[in-house]
CSV table of N, CA and C in Angstrom, one decimal:
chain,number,residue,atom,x,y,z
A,6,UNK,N,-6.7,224.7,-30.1
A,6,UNK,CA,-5.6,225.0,-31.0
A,6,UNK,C,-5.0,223.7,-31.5
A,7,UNK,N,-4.7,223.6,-32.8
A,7,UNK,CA,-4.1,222.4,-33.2
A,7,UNK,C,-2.5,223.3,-33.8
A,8,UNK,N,-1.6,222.4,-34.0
A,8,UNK,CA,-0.6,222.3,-34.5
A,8,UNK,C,-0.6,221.4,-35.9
A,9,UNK,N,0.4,222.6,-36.2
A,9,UNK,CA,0.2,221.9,-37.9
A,9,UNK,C,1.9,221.0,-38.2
A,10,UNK,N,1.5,219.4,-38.5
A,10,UNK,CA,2.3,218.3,-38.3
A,10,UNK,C,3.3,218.8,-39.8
A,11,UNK,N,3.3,219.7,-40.4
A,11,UNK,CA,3.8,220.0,-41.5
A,11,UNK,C,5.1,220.8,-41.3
A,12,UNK,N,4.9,221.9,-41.1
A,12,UNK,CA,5.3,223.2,-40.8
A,12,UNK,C,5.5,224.0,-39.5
A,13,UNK,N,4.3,223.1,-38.5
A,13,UNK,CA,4.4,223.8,-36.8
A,13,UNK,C,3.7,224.9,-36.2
A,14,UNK,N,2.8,225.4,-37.2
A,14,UNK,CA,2.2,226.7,-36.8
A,14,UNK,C,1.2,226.2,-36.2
A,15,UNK,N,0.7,227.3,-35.2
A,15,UNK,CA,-0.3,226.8,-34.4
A,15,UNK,C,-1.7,227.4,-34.8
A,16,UNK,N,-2.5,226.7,-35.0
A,16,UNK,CA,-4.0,227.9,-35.3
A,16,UNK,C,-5.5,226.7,-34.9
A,17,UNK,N,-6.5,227.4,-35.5
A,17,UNK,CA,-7.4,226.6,-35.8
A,17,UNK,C,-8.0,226.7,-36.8
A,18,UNK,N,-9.0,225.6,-36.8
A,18,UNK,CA,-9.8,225.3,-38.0
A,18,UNK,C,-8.8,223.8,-39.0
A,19,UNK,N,-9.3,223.5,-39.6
A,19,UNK,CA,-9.2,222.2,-40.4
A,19,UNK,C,-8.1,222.1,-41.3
A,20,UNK,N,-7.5,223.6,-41.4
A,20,UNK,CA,-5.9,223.8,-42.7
A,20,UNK,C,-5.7,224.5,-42.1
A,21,UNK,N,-4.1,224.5,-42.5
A,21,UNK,CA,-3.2,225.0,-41.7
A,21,UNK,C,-3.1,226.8,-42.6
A,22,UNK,N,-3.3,228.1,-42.1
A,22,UNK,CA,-2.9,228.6,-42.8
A,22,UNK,C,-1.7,229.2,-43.4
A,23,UNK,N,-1.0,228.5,-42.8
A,23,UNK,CA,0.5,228.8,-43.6
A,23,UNK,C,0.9,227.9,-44.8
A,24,UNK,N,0.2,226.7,-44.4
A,24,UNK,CA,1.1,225.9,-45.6
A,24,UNK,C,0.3,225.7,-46.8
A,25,UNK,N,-1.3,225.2,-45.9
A,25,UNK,CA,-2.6,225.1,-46.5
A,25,UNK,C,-2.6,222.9,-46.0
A,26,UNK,N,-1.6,223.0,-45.0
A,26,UNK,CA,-2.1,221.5,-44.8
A,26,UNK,C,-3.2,220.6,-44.5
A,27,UNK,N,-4.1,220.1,-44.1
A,27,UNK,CA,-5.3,219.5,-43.5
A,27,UNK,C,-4.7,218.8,-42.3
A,28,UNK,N,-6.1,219.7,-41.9
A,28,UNK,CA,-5.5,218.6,-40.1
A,28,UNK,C,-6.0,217.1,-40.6
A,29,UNK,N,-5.2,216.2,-39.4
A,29,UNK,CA,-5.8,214.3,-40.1
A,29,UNK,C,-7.0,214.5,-38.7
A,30,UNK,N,-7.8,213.7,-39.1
A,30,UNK,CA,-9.0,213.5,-38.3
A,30,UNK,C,-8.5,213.1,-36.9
A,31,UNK,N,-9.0,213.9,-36.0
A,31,UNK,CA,-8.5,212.9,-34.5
A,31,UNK,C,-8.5,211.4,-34.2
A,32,UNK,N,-9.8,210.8,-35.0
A,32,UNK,CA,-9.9,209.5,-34.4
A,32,UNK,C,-10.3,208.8,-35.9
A,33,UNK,N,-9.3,208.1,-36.5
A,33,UNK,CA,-9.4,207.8,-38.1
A,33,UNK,C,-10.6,206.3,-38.4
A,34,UNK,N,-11.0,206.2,-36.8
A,34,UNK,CA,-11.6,204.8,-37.0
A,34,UNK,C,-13.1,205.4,-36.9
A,35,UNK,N,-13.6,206.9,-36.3
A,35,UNK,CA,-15.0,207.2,-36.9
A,35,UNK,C,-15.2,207.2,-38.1
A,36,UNK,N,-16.8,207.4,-38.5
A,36,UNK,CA,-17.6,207.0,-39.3
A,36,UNK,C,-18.5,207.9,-39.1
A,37,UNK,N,-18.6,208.5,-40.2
A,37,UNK,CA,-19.9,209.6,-40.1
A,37,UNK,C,-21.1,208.8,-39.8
A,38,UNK,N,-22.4,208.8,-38.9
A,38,UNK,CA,-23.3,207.8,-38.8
A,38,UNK,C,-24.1,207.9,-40.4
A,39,UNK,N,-24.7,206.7,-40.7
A,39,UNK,CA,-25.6,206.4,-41.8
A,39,UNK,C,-26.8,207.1,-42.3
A,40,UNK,N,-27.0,207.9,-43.2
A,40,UNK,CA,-27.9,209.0,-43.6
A,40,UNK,C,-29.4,207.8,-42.7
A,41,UNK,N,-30.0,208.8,-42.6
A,41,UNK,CA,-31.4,208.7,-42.2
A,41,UNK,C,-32.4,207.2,-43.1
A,42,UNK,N,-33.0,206.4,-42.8
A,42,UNK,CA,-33.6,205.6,-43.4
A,42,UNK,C,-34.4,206.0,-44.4
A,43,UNK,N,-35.0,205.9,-45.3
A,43,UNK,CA,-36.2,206.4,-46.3
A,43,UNK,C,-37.8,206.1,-45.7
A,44,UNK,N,-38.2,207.1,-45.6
A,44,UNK,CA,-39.8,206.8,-45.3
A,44,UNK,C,-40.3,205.9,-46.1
A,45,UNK,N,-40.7,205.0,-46.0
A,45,UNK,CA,-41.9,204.2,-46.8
A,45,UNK,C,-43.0,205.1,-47.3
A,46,UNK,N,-42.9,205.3,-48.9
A,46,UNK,CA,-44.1,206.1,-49.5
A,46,UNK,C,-45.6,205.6,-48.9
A,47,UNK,N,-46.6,206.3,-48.6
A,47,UNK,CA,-47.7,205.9,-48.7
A,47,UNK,C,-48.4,206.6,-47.5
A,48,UNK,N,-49.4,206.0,-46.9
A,48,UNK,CA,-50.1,206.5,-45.8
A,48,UNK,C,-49.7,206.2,-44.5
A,49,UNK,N,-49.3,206.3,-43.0
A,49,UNK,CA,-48.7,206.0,-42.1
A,49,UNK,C,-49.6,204.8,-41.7
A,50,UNK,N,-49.2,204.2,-40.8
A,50,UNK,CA,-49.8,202.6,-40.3
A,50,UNK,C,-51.0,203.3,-39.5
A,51,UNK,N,-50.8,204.0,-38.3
A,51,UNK,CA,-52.5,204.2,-38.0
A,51,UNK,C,-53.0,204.8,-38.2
A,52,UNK,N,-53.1,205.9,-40.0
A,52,UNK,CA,-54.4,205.8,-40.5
A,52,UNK,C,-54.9,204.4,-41.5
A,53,UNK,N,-53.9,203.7,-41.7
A,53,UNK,CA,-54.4,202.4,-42.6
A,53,UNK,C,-54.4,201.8,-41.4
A,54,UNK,N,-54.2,201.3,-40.3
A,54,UNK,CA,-55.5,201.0,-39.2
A,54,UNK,C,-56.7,201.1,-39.3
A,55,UNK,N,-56.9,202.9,-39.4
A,55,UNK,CA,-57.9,202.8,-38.9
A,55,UNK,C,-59.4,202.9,-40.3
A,56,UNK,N,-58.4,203.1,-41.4
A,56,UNK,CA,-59.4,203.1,-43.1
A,56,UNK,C,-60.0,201.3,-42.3
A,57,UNK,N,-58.7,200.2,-42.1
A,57,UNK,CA,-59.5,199.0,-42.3
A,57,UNK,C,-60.4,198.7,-41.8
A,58,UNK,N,-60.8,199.3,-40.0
A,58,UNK,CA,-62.0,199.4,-39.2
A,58,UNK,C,-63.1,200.7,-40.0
A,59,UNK,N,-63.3,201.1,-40.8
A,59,UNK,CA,-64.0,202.2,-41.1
A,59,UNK,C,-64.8,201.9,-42.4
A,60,UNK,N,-63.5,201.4,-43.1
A,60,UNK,CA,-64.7,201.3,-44.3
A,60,UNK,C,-65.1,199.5,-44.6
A,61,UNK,N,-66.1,199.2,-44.7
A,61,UNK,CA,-66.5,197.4,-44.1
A,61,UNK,C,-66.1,196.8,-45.5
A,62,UNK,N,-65.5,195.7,-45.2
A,62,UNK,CA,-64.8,194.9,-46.0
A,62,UNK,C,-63.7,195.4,-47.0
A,63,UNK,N,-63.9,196.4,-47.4
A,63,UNK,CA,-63.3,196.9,-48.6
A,63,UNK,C,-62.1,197.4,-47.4
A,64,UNK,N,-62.0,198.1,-46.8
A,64,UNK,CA,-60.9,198.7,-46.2
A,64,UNK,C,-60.1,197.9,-46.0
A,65,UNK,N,-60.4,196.3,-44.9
A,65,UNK,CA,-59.3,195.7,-44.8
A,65,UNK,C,-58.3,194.7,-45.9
A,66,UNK,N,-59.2,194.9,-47.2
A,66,UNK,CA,-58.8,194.1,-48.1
A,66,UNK,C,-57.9,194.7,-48.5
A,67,UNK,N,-58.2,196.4,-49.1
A,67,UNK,CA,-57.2,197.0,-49.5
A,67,UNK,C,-55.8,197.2,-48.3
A,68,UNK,N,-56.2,197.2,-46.8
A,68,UNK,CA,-54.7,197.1,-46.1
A,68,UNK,C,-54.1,196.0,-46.7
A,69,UNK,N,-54.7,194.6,-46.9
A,69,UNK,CA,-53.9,193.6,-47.2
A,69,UNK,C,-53.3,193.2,-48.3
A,70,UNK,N,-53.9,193.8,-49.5
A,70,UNK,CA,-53.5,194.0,-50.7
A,70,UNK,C,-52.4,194.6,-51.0
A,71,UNK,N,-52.3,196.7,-51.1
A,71,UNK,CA,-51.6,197.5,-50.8
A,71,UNK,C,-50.5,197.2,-50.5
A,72,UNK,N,-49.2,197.7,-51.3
A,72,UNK,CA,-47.3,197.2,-51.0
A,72,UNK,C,-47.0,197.6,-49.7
A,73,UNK,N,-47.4,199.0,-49.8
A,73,UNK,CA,-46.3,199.8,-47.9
A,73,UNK,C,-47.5,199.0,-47.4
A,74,UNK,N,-48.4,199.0,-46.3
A,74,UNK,CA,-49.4,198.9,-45.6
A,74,UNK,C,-49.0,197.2,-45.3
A,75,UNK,N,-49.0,196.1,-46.3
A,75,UNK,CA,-49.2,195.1,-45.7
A,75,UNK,C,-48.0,194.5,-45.6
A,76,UNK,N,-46.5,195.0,-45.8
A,76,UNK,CA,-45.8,195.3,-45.2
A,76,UNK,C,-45.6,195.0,-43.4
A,77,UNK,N,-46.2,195.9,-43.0
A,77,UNK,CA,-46.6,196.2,-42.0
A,77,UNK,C,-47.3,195.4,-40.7
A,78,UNK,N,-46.8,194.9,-39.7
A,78,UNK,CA,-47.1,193.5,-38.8
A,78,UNK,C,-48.9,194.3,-38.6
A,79,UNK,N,-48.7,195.3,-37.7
A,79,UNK,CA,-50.0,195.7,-37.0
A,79,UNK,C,-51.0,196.5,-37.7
A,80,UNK,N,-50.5,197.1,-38.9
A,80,UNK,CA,-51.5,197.1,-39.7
A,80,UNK,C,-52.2,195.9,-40.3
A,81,UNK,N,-51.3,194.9,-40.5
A,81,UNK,CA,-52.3,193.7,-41.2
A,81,UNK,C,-53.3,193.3,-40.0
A,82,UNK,N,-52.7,193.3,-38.4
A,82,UNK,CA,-53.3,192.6,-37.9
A,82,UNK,C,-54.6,193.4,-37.1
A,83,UNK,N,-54.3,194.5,-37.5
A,83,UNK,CA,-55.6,195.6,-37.6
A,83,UNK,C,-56.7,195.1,-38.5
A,84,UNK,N,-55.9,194.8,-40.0
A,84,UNK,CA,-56.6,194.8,-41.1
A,84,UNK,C,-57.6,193.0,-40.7
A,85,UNK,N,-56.8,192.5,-40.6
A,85,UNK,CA,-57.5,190.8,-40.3
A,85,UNK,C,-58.5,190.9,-39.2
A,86,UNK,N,-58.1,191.9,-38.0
A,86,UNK,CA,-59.1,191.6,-37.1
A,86,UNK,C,-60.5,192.6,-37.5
A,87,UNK,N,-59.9,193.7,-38.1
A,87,UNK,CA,-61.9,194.2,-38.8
A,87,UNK,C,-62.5,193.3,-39.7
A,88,UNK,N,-61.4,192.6,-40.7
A,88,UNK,CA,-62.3,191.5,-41.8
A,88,UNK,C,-62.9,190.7,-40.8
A,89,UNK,N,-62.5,190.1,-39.6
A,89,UNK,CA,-62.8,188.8,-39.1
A,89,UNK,C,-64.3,189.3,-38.4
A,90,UNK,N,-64.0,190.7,-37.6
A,90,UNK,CA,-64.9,191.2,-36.9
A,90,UNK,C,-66.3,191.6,-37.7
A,91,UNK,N,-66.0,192.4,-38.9
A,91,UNK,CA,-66.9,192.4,-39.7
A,91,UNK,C,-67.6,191.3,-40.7
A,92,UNK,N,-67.3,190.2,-40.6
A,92,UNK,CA,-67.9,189.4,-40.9
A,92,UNK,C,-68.7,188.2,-40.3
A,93,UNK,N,-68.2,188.8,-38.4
A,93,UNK,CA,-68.9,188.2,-37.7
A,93,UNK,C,-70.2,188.6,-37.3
A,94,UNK,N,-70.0,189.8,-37.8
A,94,UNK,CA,-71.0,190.9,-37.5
A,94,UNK,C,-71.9,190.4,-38.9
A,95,UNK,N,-71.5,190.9,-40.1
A,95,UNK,CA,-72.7,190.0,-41.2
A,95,UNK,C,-73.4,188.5,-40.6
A,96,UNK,N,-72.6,187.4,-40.5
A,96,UNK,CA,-73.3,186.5,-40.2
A,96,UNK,C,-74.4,186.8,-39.0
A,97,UNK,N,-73.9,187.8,-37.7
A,97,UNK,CA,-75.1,187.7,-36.9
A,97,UNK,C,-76.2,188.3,-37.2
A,98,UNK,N,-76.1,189.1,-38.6
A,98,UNK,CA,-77.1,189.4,-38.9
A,98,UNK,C,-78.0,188.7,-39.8
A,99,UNK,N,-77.2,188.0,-40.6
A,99,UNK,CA,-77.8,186.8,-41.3
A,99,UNK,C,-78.9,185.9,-40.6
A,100,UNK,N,-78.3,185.2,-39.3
A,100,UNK,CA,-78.8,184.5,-38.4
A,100,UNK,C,-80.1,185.4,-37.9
A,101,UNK,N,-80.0,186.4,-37.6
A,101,UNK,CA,-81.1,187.4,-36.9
A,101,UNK,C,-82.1,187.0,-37.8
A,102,UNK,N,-81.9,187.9,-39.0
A,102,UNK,CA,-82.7,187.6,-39.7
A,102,UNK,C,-83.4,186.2,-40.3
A,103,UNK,N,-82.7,184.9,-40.1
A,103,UNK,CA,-83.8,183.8,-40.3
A,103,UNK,C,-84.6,183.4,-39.6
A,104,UNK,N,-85.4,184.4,-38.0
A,104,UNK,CA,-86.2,184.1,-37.6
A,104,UNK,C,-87.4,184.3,-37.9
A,105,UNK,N,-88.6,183.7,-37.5
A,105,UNK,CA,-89.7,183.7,-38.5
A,105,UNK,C,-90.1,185.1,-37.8
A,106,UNK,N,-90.9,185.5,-38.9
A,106,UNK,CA,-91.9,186.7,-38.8
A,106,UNK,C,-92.4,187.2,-37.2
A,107,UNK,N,-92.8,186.2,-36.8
A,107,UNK,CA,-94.1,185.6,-36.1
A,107,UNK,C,-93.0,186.5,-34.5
A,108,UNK,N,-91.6,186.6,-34.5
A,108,UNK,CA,-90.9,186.7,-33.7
A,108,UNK,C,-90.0,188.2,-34.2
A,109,UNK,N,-90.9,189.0,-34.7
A,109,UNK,CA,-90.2,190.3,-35.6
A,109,UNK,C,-89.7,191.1,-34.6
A,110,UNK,N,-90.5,191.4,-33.8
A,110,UNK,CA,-90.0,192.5,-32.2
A,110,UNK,C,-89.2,192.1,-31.3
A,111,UNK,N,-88.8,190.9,-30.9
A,111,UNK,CA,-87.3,190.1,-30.5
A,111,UNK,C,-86.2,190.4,-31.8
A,112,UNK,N,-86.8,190.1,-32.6
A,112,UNK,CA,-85.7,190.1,-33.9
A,112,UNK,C,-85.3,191.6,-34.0
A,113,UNK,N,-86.1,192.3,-33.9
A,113,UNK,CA,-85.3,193.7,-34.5
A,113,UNK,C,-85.0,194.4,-33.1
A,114,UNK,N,-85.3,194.0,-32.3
A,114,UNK,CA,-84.6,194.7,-31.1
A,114,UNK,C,-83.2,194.3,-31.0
A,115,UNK,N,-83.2,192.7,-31.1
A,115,UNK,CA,-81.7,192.3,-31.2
A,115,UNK,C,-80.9,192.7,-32.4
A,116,UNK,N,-81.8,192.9,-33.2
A,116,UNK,CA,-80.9,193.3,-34.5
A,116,UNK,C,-80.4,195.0,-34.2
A,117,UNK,N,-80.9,195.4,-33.4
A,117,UNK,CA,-80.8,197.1,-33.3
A,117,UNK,C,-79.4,197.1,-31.7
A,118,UNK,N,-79.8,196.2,-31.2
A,118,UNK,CA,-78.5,196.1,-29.8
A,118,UNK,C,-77.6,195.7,-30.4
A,119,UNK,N,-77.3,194.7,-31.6
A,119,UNK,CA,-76.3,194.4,-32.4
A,119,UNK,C,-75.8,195.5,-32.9
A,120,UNK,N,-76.3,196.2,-33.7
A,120,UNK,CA,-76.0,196.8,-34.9
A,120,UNK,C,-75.1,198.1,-34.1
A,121,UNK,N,-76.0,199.1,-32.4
A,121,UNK,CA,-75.5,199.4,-31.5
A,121,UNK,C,-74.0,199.3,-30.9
A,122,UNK,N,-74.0,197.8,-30.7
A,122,UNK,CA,-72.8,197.2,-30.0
A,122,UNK,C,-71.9,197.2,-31.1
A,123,UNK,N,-72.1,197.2,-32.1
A,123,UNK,CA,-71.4,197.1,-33.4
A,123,UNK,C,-70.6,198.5,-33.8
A,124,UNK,N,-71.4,199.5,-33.8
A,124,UNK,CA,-71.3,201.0,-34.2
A,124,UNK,C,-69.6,201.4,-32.8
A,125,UNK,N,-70.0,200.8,-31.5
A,125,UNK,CA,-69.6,201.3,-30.2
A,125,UNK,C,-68.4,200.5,-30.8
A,126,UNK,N,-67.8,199.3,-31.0
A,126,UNK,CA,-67.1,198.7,-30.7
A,126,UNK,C,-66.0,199.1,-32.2
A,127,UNK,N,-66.7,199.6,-33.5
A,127,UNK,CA,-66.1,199.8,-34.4
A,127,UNK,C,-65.6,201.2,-34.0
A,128,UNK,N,-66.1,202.1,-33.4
A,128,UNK,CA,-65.6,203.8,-32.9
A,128,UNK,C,-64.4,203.6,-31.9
A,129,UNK,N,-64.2,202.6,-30.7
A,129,UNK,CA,-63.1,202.0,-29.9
A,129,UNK,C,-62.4,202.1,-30.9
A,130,UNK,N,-62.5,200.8,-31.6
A,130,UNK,CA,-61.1,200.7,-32.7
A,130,UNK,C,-61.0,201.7,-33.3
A,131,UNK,N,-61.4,202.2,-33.7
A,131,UNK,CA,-60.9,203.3,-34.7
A,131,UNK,C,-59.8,204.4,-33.8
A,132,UNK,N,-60.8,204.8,-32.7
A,132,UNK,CA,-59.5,205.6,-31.5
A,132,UNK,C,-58.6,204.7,-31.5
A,133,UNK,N,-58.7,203.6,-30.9
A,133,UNK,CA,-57.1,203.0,-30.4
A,133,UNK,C,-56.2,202.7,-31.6
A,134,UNK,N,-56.9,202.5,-32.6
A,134,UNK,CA,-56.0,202.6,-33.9
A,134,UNK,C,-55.4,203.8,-34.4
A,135,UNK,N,-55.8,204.9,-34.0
A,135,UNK,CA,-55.7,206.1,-34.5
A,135,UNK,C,-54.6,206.9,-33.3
A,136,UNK,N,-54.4,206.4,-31.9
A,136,UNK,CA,-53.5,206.2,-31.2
A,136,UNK,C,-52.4,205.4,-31.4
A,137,UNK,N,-52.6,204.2,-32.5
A,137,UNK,CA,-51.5,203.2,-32.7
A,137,UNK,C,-51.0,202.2,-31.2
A,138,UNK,N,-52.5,201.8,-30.8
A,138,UNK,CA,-52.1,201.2,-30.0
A,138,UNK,C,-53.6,199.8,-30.3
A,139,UNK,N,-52.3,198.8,-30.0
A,139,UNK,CA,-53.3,197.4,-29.7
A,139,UNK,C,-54.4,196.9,-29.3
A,140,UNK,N,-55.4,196.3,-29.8
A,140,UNK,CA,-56.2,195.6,-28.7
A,140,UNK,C,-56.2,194.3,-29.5
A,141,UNK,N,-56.6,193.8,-28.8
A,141,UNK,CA,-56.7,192.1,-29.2
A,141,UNK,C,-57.9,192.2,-28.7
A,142,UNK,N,-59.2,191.6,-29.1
A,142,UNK,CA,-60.8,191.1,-28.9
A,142,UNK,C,-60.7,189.9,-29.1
A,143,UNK,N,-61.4,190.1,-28.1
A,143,UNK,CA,-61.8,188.0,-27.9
A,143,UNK,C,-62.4,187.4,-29.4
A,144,UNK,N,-61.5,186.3,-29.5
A,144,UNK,CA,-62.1,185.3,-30.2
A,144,UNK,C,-61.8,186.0,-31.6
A,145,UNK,N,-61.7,186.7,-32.0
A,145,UNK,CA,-61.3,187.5,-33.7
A,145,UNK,C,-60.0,188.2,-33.2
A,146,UNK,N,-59.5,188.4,-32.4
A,146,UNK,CA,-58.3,188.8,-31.7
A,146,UNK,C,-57.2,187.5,-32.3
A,147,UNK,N,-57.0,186.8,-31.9
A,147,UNK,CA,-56.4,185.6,-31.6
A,147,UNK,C,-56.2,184.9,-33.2
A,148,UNK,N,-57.0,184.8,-33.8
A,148,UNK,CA,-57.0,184.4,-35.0
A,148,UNK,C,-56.6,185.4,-36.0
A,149,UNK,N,-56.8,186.8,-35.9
A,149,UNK,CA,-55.8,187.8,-36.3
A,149,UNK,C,-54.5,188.1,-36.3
A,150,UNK,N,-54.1,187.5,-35.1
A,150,UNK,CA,-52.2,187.6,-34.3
A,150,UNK,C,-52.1,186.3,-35.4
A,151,UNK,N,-52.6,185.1,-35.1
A,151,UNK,CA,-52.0,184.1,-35.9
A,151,UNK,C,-51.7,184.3,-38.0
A,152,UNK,N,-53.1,185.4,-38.3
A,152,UNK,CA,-53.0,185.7,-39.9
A,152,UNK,C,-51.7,186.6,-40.2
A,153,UNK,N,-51.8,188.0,-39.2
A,153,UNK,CA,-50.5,189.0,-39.4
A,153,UNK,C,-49.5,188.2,-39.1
C-alpha cells in the first residue's frame, strides 16, 4: 500500500486514485538496465569456424576477408590455422610428388596416409569448431594465435 504524498489516500498501483497523482519512484537513483546489445548480422562464429576448415583455401580467406566474421578473435584464428594447415598439407604433397617414378609405391602409399591423416585431422576440427571450442596444433597452432 502506498500513500498518496498529495492528498493521503491510501491505495495501490502507480496514481493515486483520488487525485490522479503519480507515485515518485522509490529509489530515484535506479536506471532501467540498457536494452539488449544488437546481434552482429551474419553467420555465428562456429559455423564460420567451421566453413574455414571445410572448404580448402577459399573458406579461410573468406573468414578473413568478411566484416562480422573477422571481427571476431577465434574465428580468425580458426580461419589462419586451416590456411596455415592447408597449405602445409599442399606442400606435402608437392614434395611427395617430386619423387622419381622409380619410387611410385612408397610415394603413393605416403601420399594416401597423408591425404588419410589429413581427411581425420580436418573432421576433428570441424567437431571442435562446431562445439566452439579451441585447439591449438602443433606448429600451425602457434603461428595462428600470433596472426588472430
Amino acid at each position: 500500500m502506498t500513500t498518496c504524498a498529495k492528498c493521503g489516500t491510501h491505495f495501490d498501483g502507480r496514481f493515486c486514485p483520488n487525485c490522479g497523482a503519480p507515485v515518485p519512484d522509490p529509489d530515484p537513483r535506479f536506471t532501467p538496465p540498457p536494452p539488449a546489445q544488437a546481434v552482429v548480422p551474419g553467420i555465428p562464429s562456429n559455423v564460420a569456424s567451421v566453413l574455414a576448415y571445410l572448404i580448402m583455401i577459399i573458406g579461410p580467406v573468406l573468414c578473413l576477408l568478411i566484416a562480422p566474421t573477422n571481427k571476431d578473435r577465434k574465428v580468425r584464428f580458426d580461419a589462419f590455422q586451416a590456411l596455415f594447415l592447408q597449405i602445409a598439407y599442399i606442400a606435402a604433397r608437392i614434395v611427395l610428388g617430386v619423387f622419381p617414378s622409380a619410387m611410385w609405391r612408397v610415394t603413393n602409399l605416403l601420399e594416401s596416409l597423408l591425404a588419410l591423416a589429413y581427411v581425420v585431422l580436418i573432421l576433428f576440427m570441424i567437431v571442435k569448431a562446431a562445439q566452439s571450442q579451441k585447439v591449438v596444433l602443433p606448429y600451425v597452432g602457434p603461428l595462428a594465435e600470433k596472426q588472430a
